[in-house]
Short mmCIF file of N, CA and C in Angstrom, two decimals:
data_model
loop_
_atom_site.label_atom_id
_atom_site.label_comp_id
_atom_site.label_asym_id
_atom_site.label_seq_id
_atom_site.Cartn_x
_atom_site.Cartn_y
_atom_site.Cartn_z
N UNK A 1 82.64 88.40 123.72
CA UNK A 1 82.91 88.36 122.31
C UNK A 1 82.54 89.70 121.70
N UNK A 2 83.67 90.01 120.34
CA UNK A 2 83.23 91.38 120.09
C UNK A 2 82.06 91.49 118.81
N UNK A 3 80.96 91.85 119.20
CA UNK A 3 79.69 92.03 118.38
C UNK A 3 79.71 92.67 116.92
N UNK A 4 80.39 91.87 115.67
CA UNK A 4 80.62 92.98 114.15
C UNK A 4 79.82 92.53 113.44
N UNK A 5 79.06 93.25 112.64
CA UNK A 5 78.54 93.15 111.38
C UNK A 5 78.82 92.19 110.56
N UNK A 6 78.40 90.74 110.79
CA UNK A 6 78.56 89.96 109.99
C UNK A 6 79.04 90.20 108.29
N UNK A 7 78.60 90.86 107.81
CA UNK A 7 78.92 91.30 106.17
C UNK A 7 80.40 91.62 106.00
N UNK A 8 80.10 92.87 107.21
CA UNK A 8 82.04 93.21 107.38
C UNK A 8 82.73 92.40 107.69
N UNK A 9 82.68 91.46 108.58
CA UNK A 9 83.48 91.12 109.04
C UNK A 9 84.00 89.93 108.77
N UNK A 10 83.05 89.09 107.25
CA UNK A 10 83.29 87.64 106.65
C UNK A 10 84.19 88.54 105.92
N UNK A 11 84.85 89.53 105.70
CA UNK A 11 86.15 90.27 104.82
C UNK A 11 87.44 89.58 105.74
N UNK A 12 87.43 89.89 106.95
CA UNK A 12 88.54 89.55 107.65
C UNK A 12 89.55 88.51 107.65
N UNK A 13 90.30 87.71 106.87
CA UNK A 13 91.00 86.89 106.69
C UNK A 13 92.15 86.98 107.21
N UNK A 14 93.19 87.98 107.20
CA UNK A 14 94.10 88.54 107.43
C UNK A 14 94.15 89.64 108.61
N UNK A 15 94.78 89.32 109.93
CA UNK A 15 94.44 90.36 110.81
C UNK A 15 96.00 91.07 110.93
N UNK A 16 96.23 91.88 111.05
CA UNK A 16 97.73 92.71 111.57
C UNK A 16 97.71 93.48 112.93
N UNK A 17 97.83 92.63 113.72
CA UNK A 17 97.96 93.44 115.26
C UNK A 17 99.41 94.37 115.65
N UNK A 18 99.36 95.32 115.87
CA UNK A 18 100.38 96.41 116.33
C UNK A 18 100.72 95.78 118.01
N UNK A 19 101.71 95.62 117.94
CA UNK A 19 102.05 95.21 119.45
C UNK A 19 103.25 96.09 119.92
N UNK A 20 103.15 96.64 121.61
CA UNK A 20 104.11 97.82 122.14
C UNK A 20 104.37 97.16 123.37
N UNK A 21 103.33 96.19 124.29
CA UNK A 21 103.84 95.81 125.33
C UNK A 21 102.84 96.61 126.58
N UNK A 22 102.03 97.51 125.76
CA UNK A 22 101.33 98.40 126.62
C UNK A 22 99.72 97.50 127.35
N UNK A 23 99.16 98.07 128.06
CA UNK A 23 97.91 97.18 128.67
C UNK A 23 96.55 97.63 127.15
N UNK A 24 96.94 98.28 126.40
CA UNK A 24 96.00 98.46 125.51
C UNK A 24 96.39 97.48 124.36
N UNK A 25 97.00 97.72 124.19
CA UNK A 25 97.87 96.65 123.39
C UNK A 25 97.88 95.37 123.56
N UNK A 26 97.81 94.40 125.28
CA UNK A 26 97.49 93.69 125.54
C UNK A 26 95.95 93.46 125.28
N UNK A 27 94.83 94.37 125.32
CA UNK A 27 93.72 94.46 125.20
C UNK A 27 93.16 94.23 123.75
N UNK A 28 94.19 95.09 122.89
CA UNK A 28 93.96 94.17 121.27
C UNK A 28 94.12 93.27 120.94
N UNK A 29 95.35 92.88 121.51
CA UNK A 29 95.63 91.43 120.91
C UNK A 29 94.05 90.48 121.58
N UNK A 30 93.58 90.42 122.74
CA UNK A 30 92.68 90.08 122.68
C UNK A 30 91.64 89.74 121.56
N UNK A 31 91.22 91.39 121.79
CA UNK A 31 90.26 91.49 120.66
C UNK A 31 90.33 91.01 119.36
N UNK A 32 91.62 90.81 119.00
CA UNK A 32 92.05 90.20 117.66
C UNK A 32 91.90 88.87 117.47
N UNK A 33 92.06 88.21 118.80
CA UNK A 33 91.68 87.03 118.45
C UNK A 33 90.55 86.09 118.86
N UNK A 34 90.15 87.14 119.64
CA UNK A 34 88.67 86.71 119.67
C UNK A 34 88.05 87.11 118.05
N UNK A 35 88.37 87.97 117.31
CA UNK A 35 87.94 88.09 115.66
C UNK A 35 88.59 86.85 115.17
N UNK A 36 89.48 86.34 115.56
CA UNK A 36 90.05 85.52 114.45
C UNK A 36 89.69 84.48 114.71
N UNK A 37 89.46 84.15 116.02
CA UNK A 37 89.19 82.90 116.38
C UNK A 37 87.22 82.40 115.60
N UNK A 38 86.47 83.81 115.61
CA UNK A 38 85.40 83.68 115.52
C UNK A 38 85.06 83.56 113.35
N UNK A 39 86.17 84.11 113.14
CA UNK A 39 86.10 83.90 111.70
C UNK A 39 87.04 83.44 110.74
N UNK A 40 87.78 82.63 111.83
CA UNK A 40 89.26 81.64 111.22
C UNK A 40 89.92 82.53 110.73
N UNK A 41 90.09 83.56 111.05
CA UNK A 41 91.12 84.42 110.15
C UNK A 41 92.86 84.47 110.83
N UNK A 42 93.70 84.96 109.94
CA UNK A 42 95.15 84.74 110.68
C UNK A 42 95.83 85.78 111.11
N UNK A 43 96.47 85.61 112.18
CA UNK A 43 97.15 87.27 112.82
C UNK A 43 98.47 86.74 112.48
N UNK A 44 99.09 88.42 112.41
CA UNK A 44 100.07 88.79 112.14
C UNK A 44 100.67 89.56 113.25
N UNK A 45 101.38 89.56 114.35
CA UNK A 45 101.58 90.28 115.58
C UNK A 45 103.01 91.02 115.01
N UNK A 46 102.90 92.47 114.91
CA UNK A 46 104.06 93.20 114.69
C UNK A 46 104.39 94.24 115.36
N UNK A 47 105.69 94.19 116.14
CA UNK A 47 106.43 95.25 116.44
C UNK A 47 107.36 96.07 115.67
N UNK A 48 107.38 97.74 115.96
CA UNK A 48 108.48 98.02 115.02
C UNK A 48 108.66 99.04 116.52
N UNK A 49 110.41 99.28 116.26
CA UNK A 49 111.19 100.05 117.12
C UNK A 49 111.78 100.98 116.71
N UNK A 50 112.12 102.07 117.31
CA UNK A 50 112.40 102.91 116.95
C UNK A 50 114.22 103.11 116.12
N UNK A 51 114.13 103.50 114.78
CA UNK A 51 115.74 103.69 114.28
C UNK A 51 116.67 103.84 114.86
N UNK A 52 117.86 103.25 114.50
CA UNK A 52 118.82 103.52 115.70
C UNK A 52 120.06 103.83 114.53
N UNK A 53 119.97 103.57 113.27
CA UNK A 53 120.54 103.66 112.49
C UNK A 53 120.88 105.24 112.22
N UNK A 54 120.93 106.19 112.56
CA UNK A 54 121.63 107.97 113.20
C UNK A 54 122.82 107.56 114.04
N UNK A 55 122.74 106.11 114.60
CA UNK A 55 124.00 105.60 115.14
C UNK A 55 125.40 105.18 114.88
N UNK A 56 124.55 104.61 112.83
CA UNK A 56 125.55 103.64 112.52
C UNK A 56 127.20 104.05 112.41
N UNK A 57 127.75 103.54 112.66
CA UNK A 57 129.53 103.68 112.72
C UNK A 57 129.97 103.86 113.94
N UNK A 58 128.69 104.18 114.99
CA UNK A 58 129.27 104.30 116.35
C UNK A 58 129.82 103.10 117.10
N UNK A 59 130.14 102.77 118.49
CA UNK A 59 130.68 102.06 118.88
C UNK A 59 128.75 101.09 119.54
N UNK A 60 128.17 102.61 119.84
CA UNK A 60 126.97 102.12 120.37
C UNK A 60 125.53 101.32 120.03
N UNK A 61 126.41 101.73 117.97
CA UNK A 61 125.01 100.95 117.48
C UNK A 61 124.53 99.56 117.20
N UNK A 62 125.59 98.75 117.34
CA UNK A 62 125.61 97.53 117.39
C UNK A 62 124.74 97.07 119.16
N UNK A 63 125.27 97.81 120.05
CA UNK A 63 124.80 97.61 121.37
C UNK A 63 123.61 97.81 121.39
N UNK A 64 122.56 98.95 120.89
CA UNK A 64 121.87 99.31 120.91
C UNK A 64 120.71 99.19 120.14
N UNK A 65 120.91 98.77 118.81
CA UNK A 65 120.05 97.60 117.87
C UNK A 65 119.91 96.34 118.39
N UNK A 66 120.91 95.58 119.61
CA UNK A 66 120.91 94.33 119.60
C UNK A 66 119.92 94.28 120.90
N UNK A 67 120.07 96.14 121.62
CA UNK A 67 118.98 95.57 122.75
C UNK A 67 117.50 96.03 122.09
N UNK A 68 117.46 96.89 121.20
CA UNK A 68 116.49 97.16 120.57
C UNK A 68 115.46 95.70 120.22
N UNK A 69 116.62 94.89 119.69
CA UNK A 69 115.46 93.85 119.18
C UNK A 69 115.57 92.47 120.26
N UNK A 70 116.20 92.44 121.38
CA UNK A 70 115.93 91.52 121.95
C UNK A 70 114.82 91.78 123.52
N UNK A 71 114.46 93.54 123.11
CA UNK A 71 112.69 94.14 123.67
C UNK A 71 111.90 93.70 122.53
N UNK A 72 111.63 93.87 121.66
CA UNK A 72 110.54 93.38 120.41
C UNK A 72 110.74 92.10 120.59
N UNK A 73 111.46 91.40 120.47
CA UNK A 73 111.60 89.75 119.96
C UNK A 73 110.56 89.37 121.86
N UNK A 74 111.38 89.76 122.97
CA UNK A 74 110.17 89.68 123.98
C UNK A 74 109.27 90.74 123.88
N UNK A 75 108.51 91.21 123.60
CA UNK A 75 107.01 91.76 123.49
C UNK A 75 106.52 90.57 122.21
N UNK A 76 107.16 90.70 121.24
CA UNK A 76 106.43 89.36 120.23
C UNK A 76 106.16 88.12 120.91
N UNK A 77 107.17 87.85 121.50
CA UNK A 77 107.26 86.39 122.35
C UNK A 77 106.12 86.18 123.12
N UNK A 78 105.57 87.28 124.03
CA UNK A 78 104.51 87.71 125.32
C UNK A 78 103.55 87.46 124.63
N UNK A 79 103.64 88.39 123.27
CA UNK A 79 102.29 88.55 122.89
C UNK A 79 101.98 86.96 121.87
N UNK A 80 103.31 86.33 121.24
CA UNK A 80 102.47 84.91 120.97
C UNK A 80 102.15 83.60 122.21
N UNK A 81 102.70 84.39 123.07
CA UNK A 81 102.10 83.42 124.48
C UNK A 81 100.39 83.76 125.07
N UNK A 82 100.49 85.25 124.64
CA UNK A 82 99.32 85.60 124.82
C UNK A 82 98.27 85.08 124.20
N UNK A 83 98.27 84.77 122.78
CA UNK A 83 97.14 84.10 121.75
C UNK A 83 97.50 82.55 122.00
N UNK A 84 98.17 82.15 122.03
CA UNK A 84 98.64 80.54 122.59
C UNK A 84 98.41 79.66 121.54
N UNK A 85 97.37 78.77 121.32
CA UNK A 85 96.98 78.16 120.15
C UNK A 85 95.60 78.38 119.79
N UNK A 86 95.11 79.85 119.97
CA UNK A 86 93.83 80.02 119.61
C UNK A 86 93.47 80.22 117.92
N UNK A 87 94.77 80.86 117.58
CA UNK A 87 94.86 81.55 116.25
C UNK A 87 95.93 81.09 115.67
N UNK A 88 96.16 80.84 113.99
CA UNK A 88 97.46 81.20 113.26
C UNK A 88 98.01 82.50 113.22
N UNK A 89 99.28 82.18 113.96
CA UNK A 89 100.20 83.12 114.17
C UNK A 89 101.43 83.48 113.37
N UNK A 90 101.71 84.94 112.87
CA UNK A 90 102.75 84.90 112.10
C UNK A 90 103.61 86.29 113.19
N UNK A 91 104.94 86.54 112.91
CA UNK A 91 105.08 87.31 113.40
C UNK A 91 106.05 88.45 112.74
N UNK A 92 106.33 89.92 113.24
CA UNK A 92 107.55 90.68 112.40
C UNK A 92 107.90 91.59 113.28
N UNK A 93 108.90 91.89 113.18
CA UNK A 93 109.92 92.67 114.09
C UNK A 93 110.32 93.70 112.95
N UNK A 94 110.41 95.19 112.82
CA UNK A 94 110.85 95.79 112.40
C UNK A 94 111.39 97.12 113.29
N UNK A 95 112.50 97.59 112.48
CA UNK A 95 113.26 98.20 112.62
C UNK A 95 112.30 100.15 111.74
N UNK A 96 112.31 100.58 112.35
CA UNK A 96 111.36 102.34 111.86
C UNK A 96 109.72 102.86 112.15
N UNK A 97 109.70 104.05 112.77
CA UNK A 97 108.77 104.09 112.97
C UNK A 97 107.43 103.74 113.05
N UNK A 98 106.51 103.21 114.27
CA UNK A 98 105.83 102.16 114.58
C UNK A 98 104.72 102.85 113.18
N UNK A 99 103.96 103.79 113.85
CA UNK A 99 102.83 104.26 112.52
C UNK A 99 103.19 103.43 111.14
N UNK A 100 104.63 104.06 110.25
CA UNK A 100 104.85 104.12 109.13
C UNK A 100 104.53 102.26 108.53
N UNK A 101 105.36 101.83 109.68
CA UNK A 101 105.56 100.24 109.98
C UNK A 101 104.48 99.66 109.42
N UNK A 102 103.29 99.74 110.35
CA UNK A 102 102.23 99.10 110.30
C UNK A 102 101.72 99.61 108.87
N UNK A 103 101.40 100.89 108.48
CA UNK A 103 101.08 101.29 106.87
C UNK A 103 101.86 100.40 106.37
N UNK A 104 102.55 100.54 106.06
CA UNK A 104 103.35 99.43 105.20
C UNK A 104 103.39 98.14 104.62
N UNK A 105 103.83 97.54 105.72
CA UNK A 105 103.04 96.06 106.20
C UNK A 105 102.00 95.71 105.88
N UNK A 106 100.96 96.55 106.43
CA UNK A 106 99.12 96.17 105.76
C UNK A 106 99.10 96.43 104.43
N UNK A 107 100.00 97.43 103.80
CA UNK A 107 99.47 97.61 102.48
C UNK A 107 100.13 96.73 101.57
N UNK A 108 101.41 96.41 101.84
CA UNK A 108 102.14 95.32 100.86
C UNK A 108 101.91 94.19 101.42
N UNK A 109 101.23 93.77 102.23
CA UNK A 109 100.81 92.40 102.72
C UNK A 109 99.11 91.88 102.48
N UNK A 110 98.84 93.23 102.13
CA UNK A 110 97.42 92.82 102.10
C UNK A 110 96.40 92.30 103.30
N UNK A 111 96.58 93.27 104.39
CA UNK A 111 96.03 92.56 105.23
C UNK A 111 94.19 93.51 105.33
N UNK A 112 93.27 92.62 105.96
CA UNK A 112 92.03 93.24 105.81
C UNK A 112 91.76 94.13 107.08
N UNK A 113 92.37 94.00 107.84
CA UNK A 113 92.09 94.47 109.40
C UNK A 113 93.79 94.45 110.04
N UNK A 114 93.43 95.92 110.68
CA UNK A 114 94.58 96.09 111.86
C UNK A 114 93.85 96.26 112.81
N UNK A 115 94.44 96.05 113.41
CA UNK A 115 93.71 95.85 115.53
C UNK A 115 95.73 96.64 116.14
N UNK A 116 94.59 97.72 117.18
CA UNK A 116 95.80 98.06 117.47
C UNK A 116 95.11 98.75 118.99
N UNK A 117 96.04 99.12 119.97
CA UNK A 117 95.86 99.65 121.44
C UNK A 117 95.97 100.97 121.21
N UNK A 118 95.38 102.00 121.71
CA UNK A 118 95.31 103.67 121.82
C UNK A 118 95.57 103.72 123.23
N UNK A 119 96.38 105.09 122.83
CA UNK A 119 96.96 105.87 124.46
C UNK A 119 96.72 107.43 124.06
N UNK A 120 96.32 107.87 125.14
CA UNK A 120 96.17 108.98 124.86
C UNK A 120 97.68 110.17 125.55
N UNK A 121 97.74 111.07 124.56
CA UNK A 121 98.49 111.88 124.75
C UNK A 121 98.36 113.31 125.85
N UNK A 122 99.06 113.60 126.32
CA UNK A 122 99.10 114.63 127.63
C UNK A 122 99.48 115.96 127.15
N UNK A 123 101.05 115.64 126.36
CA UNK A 123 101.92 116.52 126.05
C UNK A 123 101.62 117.74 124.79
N UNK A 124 101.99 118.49 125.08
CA UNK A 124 102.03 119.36 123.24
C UNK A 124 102.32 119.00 122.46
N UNK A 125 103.67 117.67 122.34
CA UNK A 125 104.13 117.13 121.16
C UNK A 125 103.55 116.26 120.60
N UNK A 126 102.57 115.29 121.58
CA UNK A 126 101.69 114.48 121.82
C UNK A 126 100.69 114.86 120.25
N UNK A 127 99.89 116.06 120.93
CA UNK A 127 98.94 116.81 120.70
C UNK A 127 99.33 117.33 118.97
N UNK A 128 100.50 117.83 118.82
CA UNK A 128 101.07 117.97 117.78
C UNK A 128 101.46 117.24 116.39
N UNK A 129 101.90 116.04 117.05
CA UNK A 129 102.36 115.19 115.94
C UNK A 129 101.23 114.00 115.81
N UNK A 130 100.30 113.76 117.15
CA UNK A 130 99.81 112.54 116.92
C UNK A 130 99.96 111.60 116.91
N UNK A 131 99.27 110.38 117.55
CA UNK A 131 99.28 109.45 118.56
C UNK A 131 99.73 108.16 117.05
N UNK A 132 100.60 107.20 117.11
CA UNK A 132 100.66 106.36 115.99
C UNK A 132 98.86 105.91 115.72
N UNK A 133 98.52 105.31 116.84
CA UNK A 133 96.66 105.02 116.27
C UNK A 133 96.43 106.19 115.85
N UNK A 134 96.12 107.42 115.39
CA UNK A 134 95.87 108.49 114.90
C UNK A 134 96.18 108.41 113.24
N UNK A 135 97.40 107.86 113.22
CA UNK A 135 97.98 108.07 112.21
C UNK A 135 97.46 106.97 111.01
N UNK A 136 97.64 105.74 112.27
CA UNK A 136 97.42 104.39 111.06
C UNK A 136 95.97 105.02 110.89
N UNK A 137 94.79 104.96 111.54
CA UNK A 137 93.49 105.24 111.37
C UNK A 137 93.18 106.27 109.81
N UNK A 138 93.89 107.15 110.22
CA UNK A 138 93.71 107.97 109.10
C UNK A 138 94.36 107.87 107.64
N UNK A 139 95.28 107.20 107.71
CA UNK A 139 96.06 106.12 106.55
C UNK A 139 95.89 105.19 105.96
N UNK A 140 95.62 104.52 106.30
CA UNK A 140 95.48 102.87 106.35
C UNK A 140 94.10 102.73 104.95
N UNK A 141 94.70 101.75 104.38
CA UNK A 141 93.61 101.26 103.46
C UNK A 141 92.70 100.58 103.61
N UNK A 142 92.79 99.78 105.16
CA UNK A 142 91.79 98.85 105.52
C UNK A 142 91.30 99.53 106.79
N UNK A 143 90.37 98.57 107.16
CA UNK A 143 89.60 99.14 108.28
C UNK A 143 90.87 98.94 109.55
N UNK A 144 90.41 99.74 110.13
CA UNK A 144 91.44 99.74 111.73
C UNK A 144 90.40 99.44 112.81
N UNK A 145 91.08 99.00 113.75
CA UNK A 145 89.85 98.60 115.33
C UNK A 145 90.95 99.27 116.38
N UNK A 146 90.40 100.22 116.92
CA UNK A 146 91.60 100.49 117.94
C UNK A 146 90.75 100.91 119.09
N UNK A 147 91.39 99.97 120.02
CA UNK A 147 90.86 99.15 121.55
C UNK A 147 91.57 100.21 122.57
N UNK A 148 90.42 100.63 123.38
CA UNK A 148 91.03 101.47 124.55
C UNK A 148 91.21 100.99 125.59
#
């Protein structure tokens, strides 16, 4: 069980987990609901994929949105098999950048906590632009938990 500051953590009502399909990611959702489970609070499991809409009018973007979201719809699926009936589960699939996504979401949803998986970067571009946990962390209006 994960050890929080009781004070902080009777805030938690609302959890927003970032889900990619990755083993860290698998590792939050954990952690998320071992929080939720420990303070009745409710998750929100969200994927967002990358735009495909630079496509639209092509022949390919219909093909390519439809496989876009039938990878999210299974990673959501995994990941509400993963929490099972431990937690209330809600779920969202979006369409634009994962970072921006999750800002979003938490802030017009009001959520108290994001739980999300970190990977670390290798590359220069990596290094450059920054890891989405990088981003929400430093954004985000609520507290973030990001599980290595």
């Amino acid at each position: 069980m994960i050890a929080l500051n009781e004070e902080v953590v009777s805030m938690f009502h609302k959890i927003l987990v970032a889900v990619d399909g990755s083993p860290t990611s698998s590792r939050a959702i954990d952690a998320a609901v071992d929080i939720a489970k420990h303070y009745n609070a409710k998750l929100c499991l969200l994927h967002a994929f990358p735009h495909v809409s630079d496509l639209l009018g092509t022949p390919e973007y219909e093909r390519l949105l439809e496989t876009r979201m039938l990878i999210g719809q299974s990673l959501i699926e995994a990941a509400r098999t993963q929490v099972g009936d431990q937690a209330d589960v809600d779920v969202q699939l979006l369409e634009g950048p994962p970072a921006q996504a999750i800002l979003r979401v938490a802030e017009e949803e009001n959520f108290d906590l994001i739980v999300m998986g970190s990977r670390g970067h290798s590359t220069l571009a990596g290094l450059l632009l920054g890891s989405v946990s990088n981003t929400v962390v430093q954004r985000a209006h609520c507290p973030v938990l990001v599980v290595h």
